[in-house]
Structures are given as structure tokens and as C-alpha cells.
PDB file of C-alpha atoms in Angstrom:
ATOM      1  CA  MET A1240     107.037  93.009 113.721  1.00 44.00           C
ATOM      2  CA  ALA A1241     104.215  90.975 112.428  1.00 44.00           C
ATOM      3  CA  ALA A1242     103.644  93.715 109.848  1.00 46.00           C
ATOM      4  CA  THR A1243     105.835  92.058 107.168  1.00 47.00           C
ATOM      5  CA  LYS A1244     104.703  88.626 107.635  1.00 51.00           C
ATOM      6  CA  LYS A1245     100.965  88.394 107.516  1.00 68.00           C
ATOM      7  CA  LEU A1246      98.757  90.201 105.010  1.00 83.00           C
ATOM      8  CA  VAL A1247      98.660  93.793 106.165  1.00 88.00           C
ATOM      9  CA  LYS A1248      95.588  95.760 105.186  1.00 90.00           C
ATOM     10  CA  VAL A1249      95.513  99.391 104.233  1.00 91.00           C
ATOM     11  CA  CYS A1250      92.542 101.605 104.075  1.00 91.00           C
ATOM     12  CA  ARG A1251      91.793 102.726 100.547  1.00 90.00           C
ATOM     13  CA  ASP A1252      90.448 106.141 101.618  1.00 88.00           C
ATOM     14  CA  CYS A1253      93.160 107.408 103.936  1.00 88.00           C
ATOM     15  CA  HIS A1254      95.976 104.993 103.168  1.00 90.00           C
ATOM     16  CA  ARG A1255      96.432 104.151 106.697  1.00 91.00           C
ATOM     17  CA  VAL A1256      97.762 100.646 107.605  1.00 91.00           C
ATOM     18  CA  VAL A1257      94.992  98.938 109.552  1.00 90.00           C
ATOM     19  CA  ASP A1258      95.196  96.141 112.189  1.00 86.00           C
ATOM     20  CA  GLY A1259      91.582  95.014 112.406  1.00 84.00           C
ATOM     21  CA  GLU A1260      88.749  94.706 109.927  1.00 86.00           C
ATOM     22  CA  SER A1261      87.911  98.234 109.570  1.00 86.00           C
ATOM     23  CA  CYS A1262      89.815 101.620 109.405  1.00 86.00           C
ATOM     24  CA  VAL A1263      89.823 103.248 112.874  1.00 86.00           C
ATOM     25  CA  ILE A1264      89.976 106.773 111.404  1.00 85.00           C
ATOM     26  CA  CYS A1265      87.567 106.529 108.565  1.00 86.00           C
ATOM     27  CA  GLY A1266      85.392 103.629 109.919  1.00 86.00           C
ATOM     28  CA  THR A1267      85.239 102.310 106.424  1.00 86.00           C
ATOM     29  CA  MET A1268      85.541  98.465 105.706  1.00 87.00           C
ATOM     30  CA  ASN A1269      87.121  99.438 102.296  1.00 89.00           C
ATOM     31  CA  LEU A1270      90.576  97.848 102.758  1.00 90.00           C
ATOM     32  CA  SER A1271      93.246  96.587 100.485  1.00 88.00           C
ATOM     33  CA  THR A1272      96.013  94.051 100.795  1.00 90.00           C
ATOM     34  CA  ASP A1273      97.644  95.258  97.567  1.00 87.00           C
ATOM     35  CA  TRP A1274      99.792  98.172  98.275  1.00 89.00           C
ATOM     36  CA  ALA A1275     103.365  99.498  98.020  1.00 88.00           C
ATOM     37  CA  GLY A1276     105.547 101.966  99.593  1.00 90.00           C
ATOM     38  CA  TYR A1277     105.596 102.621 103.284  1.00 91.00           C
ATOM     39  CA  LEU A1278     105.530 105.625 105.437  1.00 92.00           C
ATOM     40  CA  VAL A1279     105.711 106.211 109.091  1.00 92.00           C
ATOM     41  CA  ILE A1280     104.719 109.483 110.417  1.00 91.00           C
ATOM     42  CA  ILE A1281     105.846 110.120 114.059  1.00 91.00           C
ATOM     43  CA  ASP A1282     105.413 113.836 114.488  1.00 90.00           C
ATOM     44  CA  PRO A1283     102.987 115.217 111.780  1.00 89.00           C
ATOM     45  CA  GLU A1284     103.263 118.848 113.141  1.00 90.00           C
ATOM     46  CA  ARG A1285     106.931 119.168 112.572  1.00 89.00           C
ATOM     47  CA  SER A1286     107.197 116.900 109.532  1.00 88.00           C
ATOM     48  CA  GLU A1287     107.354 118.268 106.061  1.00 88.00           C
ATOM     49  CA  VAL A1288     106.588 114.927 104.580  1.00 87.00           C
ATOM     50  CA  ALA A1289     103.272 114.809 106.365  1.00 89.00           C
ATOM     51  CA  LYS A1290     102.480 118.398 105.231  1.00 88.00           C
ATOM     52  CA  LYS A1291     103.179 117.264 101.663  1.00 86.00           C
ATOM     53  CA  MET A1292     101.061 114.279 102.064  1.00 86.00           C
ATOM     54  CA  ASN A1293      98.197 116.010 103.967  1.00 88.00           C
ATOM     55  CA  ILE A1294      98.549 113.712 106.918  1.00 87.00           C
ATOM     56  CA  LYS A1295      97.513 115.104 110.218  1.00 89.00           C
ATOM     57  CA  LEU A1296      97.649 112.031 112.398  1.00 90.00           C
ATOM     58  CA  PRO A1297     100.833 110.092 113.336  1.00 91.00           C
ATOM     59  CA  GLY A1298     100.811 106.380 112.092  1.00 90.00           C
ATOM     60  CA  ARG A1299     101.800 104.018 109.478  1.00 92.00           C
ATOM     61  CA  TYR A1300     100.687 104.637 105.849  1.00 92.00           C
ATOM     62  CA  ALA A1301     101.021 103.232 102.435  1.00 92.00           C
ATOM     63  CA  LEU A1302     102.277 105.211  99.581  1.00 90.00           C
ATOM     64  CA  LYS A1303     100.270 103.499  96.940  1.00 87.00           C
ATOM     65  CA  VAL A1304      97.192 101.507  97.315  1.00 87.00           C
ATOM     66  CA  ARG A1305      95.557  99.520  94.433  1.00 82.00           C
TER      67      ARG A1305
ATOM     68  CA  MET B 286     119.953 131.333 113.717  1.00 41.00           C
ATOM     69  CA  MET B 287     119.185 128.462 116.133  1.00 45.00           C
ATOM     70  CA  GLU B 288     115.541 128.771 115.090  1.00 43.00           C
ATOM     71  CA  MET B 289     116.578 128.445 111.406  1.00 44.00           C
ATOM     72  CA  GLU B 290     118.445 125.181 112.230  1.00 47.00           C
ATOM     73  CA  GLN B 291     115.550 123.810 114.145  1.00 50.00           C
ATOM     74  CA  SER B 292     113.070 124.427 111.339  1.00 55.00           C
ATOM     75  CA  ALA B 293     114.981 122.881 108.526  1.00 76.00           C
ATOM     76  CA  SER B 294     114.064 119.404 108.029  1.00 85.00           C
ATOM     77  CA  ARG B 295     116.881 116.992 106.823  1.00 89.00           C
ATOM     78  CA  ILE B 296     116.543 113.676 105.229  1.00 92.00           C
ATOM     79  CA  PHE B 297     119.062 110.883 105.858  1.00 93.00           C
ATOM     80  CA  ALA B 298     119.287 107.515 104.108  1.00 94.00           C
ATOM     81  CA  ILE B 299     119.705 104.439 106.380  1.00 93.00           C
ATOM     82  CA  LYS B 300     121.091 101.196 104.907  1.00 94.00           C
ATOM     83  CA  THR B 301     119.131  98.202 106.048  1.00 93.00           C
ATOM     84  CA  THR B 302     119.396  94.493 105.943  1.00 93.00           C
ATOM     85  CA  SER B 303     117.756  93.479 102.617  1.00 91.00           C
ATOM     86  CA  LYS B 304     113.884  93.061 102.584  1.00 90.00           C
ATOM     87  CA  GLN B 305     113.748  94.439 106.193  1.00 91.00           C
ATOM     88  CA  GLU B 306     113.123  98.043 105.147  1.00 91.00           C
ATOM     89  CA  ARG B 307     109.476  98.034 106.661  1.00 91.00           C
ATOM     90  CA  THR B 308     110.751  96.262 109.793  1.00 92.00           C
ATOM     91  CA  VAL B 309     113.307  98.941 110.255  1.00 92.00           C
ATOM     92  CA  ALA B 310     110.805 101.690 109.884  1.00 92.00           C
ATOM     93  CA  ASP B 311     108.642 100.027 112.447  1.00 92.00           C
ATOM     94  CA  ASN B 312     111.590  99.654 114.684  1.00 92.00           C
ATOM     95  CA  ILE B 313     112.504 103.252 114.406  1.00 92.00           C
ATOM     96  CA  LYS B 314     108.990 104.120 115.354  1.00 91.00           C
ATOM     97  CA  LYS B 315     109.128 101.678 118.223  1.00 91.00           C
ATOM     98  CA  ALA B 316     112.424 102.976 119.522  1.00 91.00           C
ATOM     99  CA  ILE B 317     111.086 106.376 119.580  1.00 90.00           C
ATOM    100  CA  ASP B 318     107.632 105.621 120.977  1.00 89.00           C
ATOM    101  CA  THR B 319     109.046 103.490 123.863  1.00 91.00           C
ATOM    102  CA  GLY B 320     111.653 106.145 124.603  1.00 86.00           C
ATOM    103  CA  ALA B 321     114.578 103.781 123.915  1.00 86.00           C
ATOM    104  CA  SER B 322     116.051 106.452 121.944  1.00 85.00           C
ATOM    105  CA  ASP B 323     115.686 110.224 122.380  1.00 87.00           C
ATOM    106  CA  VAL B 324     116.514 111.104 118.876  1.00 87.00           C
ATOM    107  CA  LYS B 325     113.582 112.987 117.244  1.00 88.00           C
ATOM    108  CA  VAL B 326     112.553 111.657 113.863  1.00 90.00           C
ATOM    109  CA  THR B 327     109.437 113.046 112.349  1.00 91.00           C
ATOM    110  CA  ALA B 328     108.828 110.687 109.508  1.00 91.00           C
ATOM    111  CA  VAL B 329     110.312 107.640 107.815  1.00 93.00           C
ATOM    112  CA  ILE B 330     109.842 106.922 104.161  1.00 92.00           C
ATOM    113  CA  VAL B 331     110.203 103.528 102.735  1.00 93.00           C
ATOM    114  CA  PRO B 332     109.816 103.774  98.974  1.00 91.00           C
ATOM    115  CA  ASP B 333     109.175 100.630  96.992  1.00 88.00           C
ATOM    116  CA  GLU B 334     111.759 101.700  94.320  1.00 86.00           C
ATOM    117  CA  LEU B 335     114.629 102.059  96.815  1.00 89.00           C
ATOM    118  CA  LYS B 336     115.630  98.640  97.920  1.00 91.00           C
ATOM    119  CA  GLY B 337     117.835  98.320 100.992  1.00 93.00           C
ATOM    120  CA  TYR B 338     117.435 101.815 102.358  1.00 93.00           C
ATOM    121  CA  VAL B 339     114.912 103.943 104.272  1.00 92.00           C
ATOM    122  CA  LEU B 340     114.760 107.618 104.414  1.00 93.00           C
ATOM    123  CA  VAL B 341     114.359 109.483 107.760  1.00 92.00           C
ATOM    124  CA  GLU B 342     113.050 112.884 108.006  1.00 92.00           C
ATOM    125  CA  THR B 343     114.530 114.567 111.136  1.00 91.00           C
ATOM    126  CA  HIS B 344     115.714 117.923 112.554  1.00 91.00           C
ATOM    127  CA  GLU B 345     118.745 116.311 114.162  1.00 89.00           C
ATOM    128  CA  SER B 346     122.237 116.037 112.934  1.00 90.00           C
ATOM    129  CA  LEU B 347     124.060 112.991 111.345  1.00 91.00           C
ATOM    130  CA  PRO B 348     125.848 111.752 114.619  1.00 91.00           C
ATOM    131  CA  ARG B 349     122.440 111.702 116.277  1.00 90.00           C
ATOM    132  CA  ILE B 350     120.899 109.581 113.608  1.00 91.00           C
ATOM    133  CA  GLU B 351     124.006 107.227 113.764  1.00 91.00           C
ATOM    134  CA  GLN B 352     123.148 106.937 117.529  1.00 89.00           C
ATOM    135  CA  LEU B 353     119.539 105.940 116.558  1.00 90.00           C
ATOM    136  CA  VAL B 354     120.741 103.320 114.132  1.00 90.00           C
ATOM    137  CA  GLU B 355     122.765 101.531 116.644  1.00 91.00           C
ATOM    138  CA  LYS B 356     119.560 100.949 118.652  1.00 87.00           C
ATOM    139  CA  VAL B 357     117.536  99.790 115.776  1.00 89.00           C
ATOM    140  CA  ALA B 358     117.634  96.174 114.716  1.00 90.00           C
ATOM    141  CA  HIS B 359     118.269  95.533 110.999  1.00 91.00           C
ATOM    142  CA  ALA B 360     119.494  99.103 110.453  1.00 90.00           C
ATOM    143  CA  ARG B 361     123.067  98.883 109.341  1.00 92.00           C
ATOM    144  CA  SER B 362     124.542 102.335 108.797  1.00 91.00           C
ATOM    145  CA  VAL B 363     123.702 105.971 107.905  1.00 93.00           C
ATOM    146  CA  ILE B 364     124.781 107.248 104.466  1.00 92.00           C
ATOM    147  CA  LYS B 365     127.099 110.230 105.007  1.00 92.00           C
ATOM    148  CA  GLY B 366     125.363 113.310 103.559  1.00 89.00           C
ATOM    149  CA  GLU B 367     121.914 114.642 103.815  1.00 87.00           C
ATOM    150  CA  THR B 368     119.279 115.549 101.378  1.00 89.00           C
ATOM    151  CA  ALA B 369     116.175 117.646 101.234  1.00 89.00           C
ATOM    152  CA  LEU B 370     112.565 116.807 100.809  1.00 87.00           C
ATOM    153  CA  SER B 371     112.598 118.342  97.262  1.00 88.00           C
ATOM    154  CA  GLU B 372     114.947 115.673  96.136  1.00 89.00           C
ATOM    155  CA  VAL B 373     113.092 112.642  97.554  1.00 88.00           C
ATOM    156  CA  GLY B 374     109.509 114.125  97.169  1.00 87.00           C
ATOM    157  CA  HIS B 375     109.013 112.109  93.929  1.00 88.00           C
ATOM    158  CA  PHE B 376     109.036 108.954  95.963  1.00 88.00           C
ATOM    159  CA  LEU B 377     105.937 110.084  97.813  1.00 87.00           C
ATOM    160  CA  VAL B 378     103.867 110.393  94.703  1.00 85.00           C
ATOM    161  CA  PRO B 379     104.213 107.078  92.982  1.00 77.00           C
ATOM    162  CA  LYS B 380     103.712 107.396  89.229  1.00 77.00           C
ATOM    163  CA  PRO B 381     101.580 104.932  87.604  1.00 77.00           C
ATOM    164  CA  VAL B 382     103.303 101.695  86.654  1.00 79.00           C
ATOM    165  CA  VAL B 383     102.052 101.821  83.171  1.00 81.00           C
ATOM    166  CA  SER B 384     103.821 105.122  82.393  1.00 81.00           C
ATOM    167  CA  GLY B 385     106.671 104.541  80.016  1.00 82.00           C
ATOM    168  CA  ILE B 386     104.696 101.629  78.378  1.00 86.00           C
ATOM    169  CA  SER B 387     102.941 102.296  75.067  1.00 87.00           C
ATOM    170  CA  GLU B 388     101.245 100.197  72.516  1.00 89.00           C
ATOM    171  CA  GLY B 389     104.083  98.267  70.534  1.00 88.00           C
ATOM    172  CA  THR B 390     106.460  98.376  73.428  1.00 90.00           C
ATOM    173  CA  ILE B 391     108.345  95.088  73.932  1.00 91.00           C
ATOM    174  CA  VAL B 392     108.228  93.897  77.539  1.00 92.00           C
ATOM    175  CA  GLU B 393     109.397  90.928  79.524  1.00 93.00           C
ATOM    176  CA  LEU B 394     106.945  89.364  81.966  1.00 93.00           C
ATOM    177  CA  ILE B 395     108.654  89.169  85.287  1.00 91.00           C
ATOM    178  CA  ALA B 396     106.027  87.248  87.245  1.00 89.00           C
ATOM    179  CA  GLY B 397     103.113  84.706  86.763  1.00 89.00           C
ATOM    180  CA  PRO B 398     103.136  81.673  84.661  1.00 91.00           C
ATOM    181  CA  PHE B 399     104.630  83.392  81.679  1.00 90.00           C
ATOM    182  CA  LYS B 400     107.707  84.645  83.687  1.00 91.00           C
ATOM    183  CA  GLY B 401     110.772  85.263  81.287  1.00 91.00           C
ATOM    184  CA  GLU B 402     108.672  85.500  78.173  1.00 91.00           C
ATOM    185  CA  LYS B 403     108.805  88.509  75.947  1.00 92.00           C
ATOM    186  CA  ALA B 404     105.881  89.991  74.705  1.00 93.00           C
ATOM    187  CA  VAL B 405     104.455  92.979  72.594  1.00 92.00           C
ATOM    188  CA  VAL B 406     101.938  95.393  74.371  1.00 92.00           C
ATOM    189  CA  LYS B 407      98.540  95.629  72.549  1.00 92.00           C
ATOM    190  CA  ARG B 408      96.537  97.514  74.906  1.00 92.00           C
ATOM    191  CA  ILE B 409      96.939  99.617  77.943  1.00 91.00           C
ATOM    192  CA  ASP B 410      94.381 100.179  80.706  1.00 90.00           C
ATOM    193  CA  ALA B 411      95.773 103.135  82.744  1.00 85.00           C
ATOM    194  CA  GLY B 412      92.909 103.139  85.169  1.00 84.00           C
ATOM    195  CA  LYS B 413      93.317  99.571  86.316  1.00 85.00           C
ATOM    196  CA  GLU B 414      97.020  99.622  85.622  1.00 86.00           C
ATOM    197  CA  GLU B 415      96.807  96.604  83.513  1.00 90.00           C
ATOM    198  CA  ILE B 416      98.217  95.939  80.141  1.00 92.00           C
ATOM    199  CA  THR B 417      97.210  93.388  77.458  1.00 94.00           C
ATOM    200  CA  VAL B 418     100.206  91.721  75.795  1.00 93.00           C
ATOM    201  CA  GLU B 419     100.831  89.009  73.144  1.00 93.00           C
ATOM    202  CA  LEU B 420     103.672  86.620  73.629  1.00 92.00           C
ATOM    203  CA  TYR B 421     106.455  87.117  71.169  1.00 83.00           C
ATOM    204  CA  GLU B 422     107.356  83.492  70.442  1.00 85.00           C
ATOM    205  CA  SER B 423     103.892  82.070  70.575  1.00 85.00           C
ATOM    206  CA  VAL B 424     102.528  80.751  67.393  1.00 89.00           C
ATOM    207  CA  LEU B 425      98.900  81.770  68.162  1.00 89.00           C
ATOM    208  CA  PRO B 426      98.549  85.336  69.145  1.00 88.00           C
ATOM    209  CA  ILE B 427      96.714  84.987  72.555  1.00 89.00           C
ATOM    210  CA  PRO B 428      96.082  88.186  74.323  1.00 92.00           C
ATOM    211  CA  ILE B 429      97.087  88.054  77.997  1.00 92.00           C
ATOM    212  CA  THR B 430      96.089  90.672  80.508  1.00 92.00           C
ATOM    213  CA  VAL B 431      98.827  91.281  83.301  1.00 92.00           C
ATOM    214  CA  ARG B 432      99.331  93.754  85.876  1.00 90.00           C
ATOM    215  CA  GLY B 433     101.495  96.709  84.914  1.00 87.00           C
ATOM    216  CA  ASP B 434     104.092  96.081  87.523  1.00 84.00           C
ATOM    217  CA  ASN B 435     104.547  92.467  86.267  1.00 87.00           C
ATOM    218  CA  VAL B 436     106.427  93.506  83.273  1.00 90.00           C
ATOM    219  CA  ARG B 437     109.845  95.057  82.552  1.00 89.00           C
ATOM    220  CA  VAL B 438     110.288  97.168  79.516  1.00 89.00           C
ATOM    221  CA  VAL B 439     112.851  95.727  77.058  1.00 87.00           C
ATOM    222  CA  ASP B 440     112.520  97.867  74.134  1.00 81.00           C
ATOM    223  CA  LYS B 441     110.484 101.119  74.103  1.00 75.00           C
ATOM    224  CA  GLY B 442     110.989 101.864  70.460  1.00 62.00           C
ATOM    225  CA  ASP B 443     109.570 101.160  67.099  1.00 56.00           C
ATOM    226  CA  LEU B 444     105.915 101.043  66.647  1.00 50.00           C
ATOM    227  CA  SER B 445     106.115  99.612  63.129  1.00 48.00           C
TER     228      SER B 445
END
């Protein structure tokens, strides 16, 4: 819910929407608040969208990160 | 036959309350994660270009998605008719915002202090997605660098 209100950060490497100060998957601090397009992957194994985007883990992603 | 139906992934468009597209996507995820709805959705796409709608990828049928929509706040209705990934795939690979803009293009600034002003494009930085423009009605030609998505193309044409 809070996702839309405060400045949400996105990992520049894996495009994953991050809650804290670093990306839990890549461990990088390379985050961006300037992004557009949103993608929620719930079941990466059965999702063709996830395959197309090369996403192996469920979660929230940005489509475009600046 | 059943196998075929299971493997085909369908995409439905859900109409949302305006500006709540991302909330709807989060709510769909929440509804599925918490078990509030047993409808299986594999992915939700919220393209920036598509205002007021979210796209859900699922293996289920339209009535099942309608069931899901009833449980999700800010989701209003499902558009009757389904589509395939091939038709919405272009939303997943966002094209650079400066595409379609070339030197000499007349643009209108849609954000920032010069909002509403018309300008001529002088230079394009595709890497940074920035463009340098000169205001149309200004007496002195002052170059201004703006972000590519802060302009709207008015006239593509004449480079003269």
C-alpha cells in the first residue's frame, strides 16, 4: 500500500523493487527512485512474462529504470 | 487437450480506479499470497503507457478473473476478451523516450518551469535520454536541456 506514496527504490541491476537501503538479491546499493512501469511476478515458473523478462524469482519489478 | 488449455497463458485487462494501477497490482499479489482468492495469476503487468488498466497473466478463465476482481480494492472490471503475450510484449521492453524525436522536431514542454512552451530540438542525448531544446518564442536562443519524457512531439516534420 505504501508503495505508491513514499519514494520507492528500485535496484538498477535486477530492476527489483527494494524496501530497504540495499537490494536483497544482488546486495548492491545501486538503487534508483526514477523508474516507470511495474511488474508483479507471482509464479515465475508458469509465467511467460517472467520467461520473457528472464526473471526467476517472484516479486515486484520495474520495467524501466533510469 | 486439458494439458493444452493449462499451458496456454492468457492475458486479461482489468480496469482500475485512475492512478491506482500499482495499488491494484499489489492488492492482487496480496489477495493471492494471503489466500483471500484461490485464482491463480502468474504475473501482473502495469505499463506506464496504459493508464487506468493493469494486465494480468493467468491460466484461468474470464469468470475466474471476474471473481478475483471482486476481492481486489480499486479494481473495477475485467475487459471482456483475452489477448496473448505477443500482443502486449512491447510493453515489457520500453522503447527509449527519445525515439521519434530528431533534430528540428518541434516539441511542447509538458513539465518544469517552461511547461506549455513550444521549442525546437537542437541536440539529442540518447544515452542519458535528454534533449536540448531552444524555446520557440524566446528572443534569445537559450539552449535548455530537458528529460526526454518531459516533452510532447508537436510536429515531427520539416528539418528546414
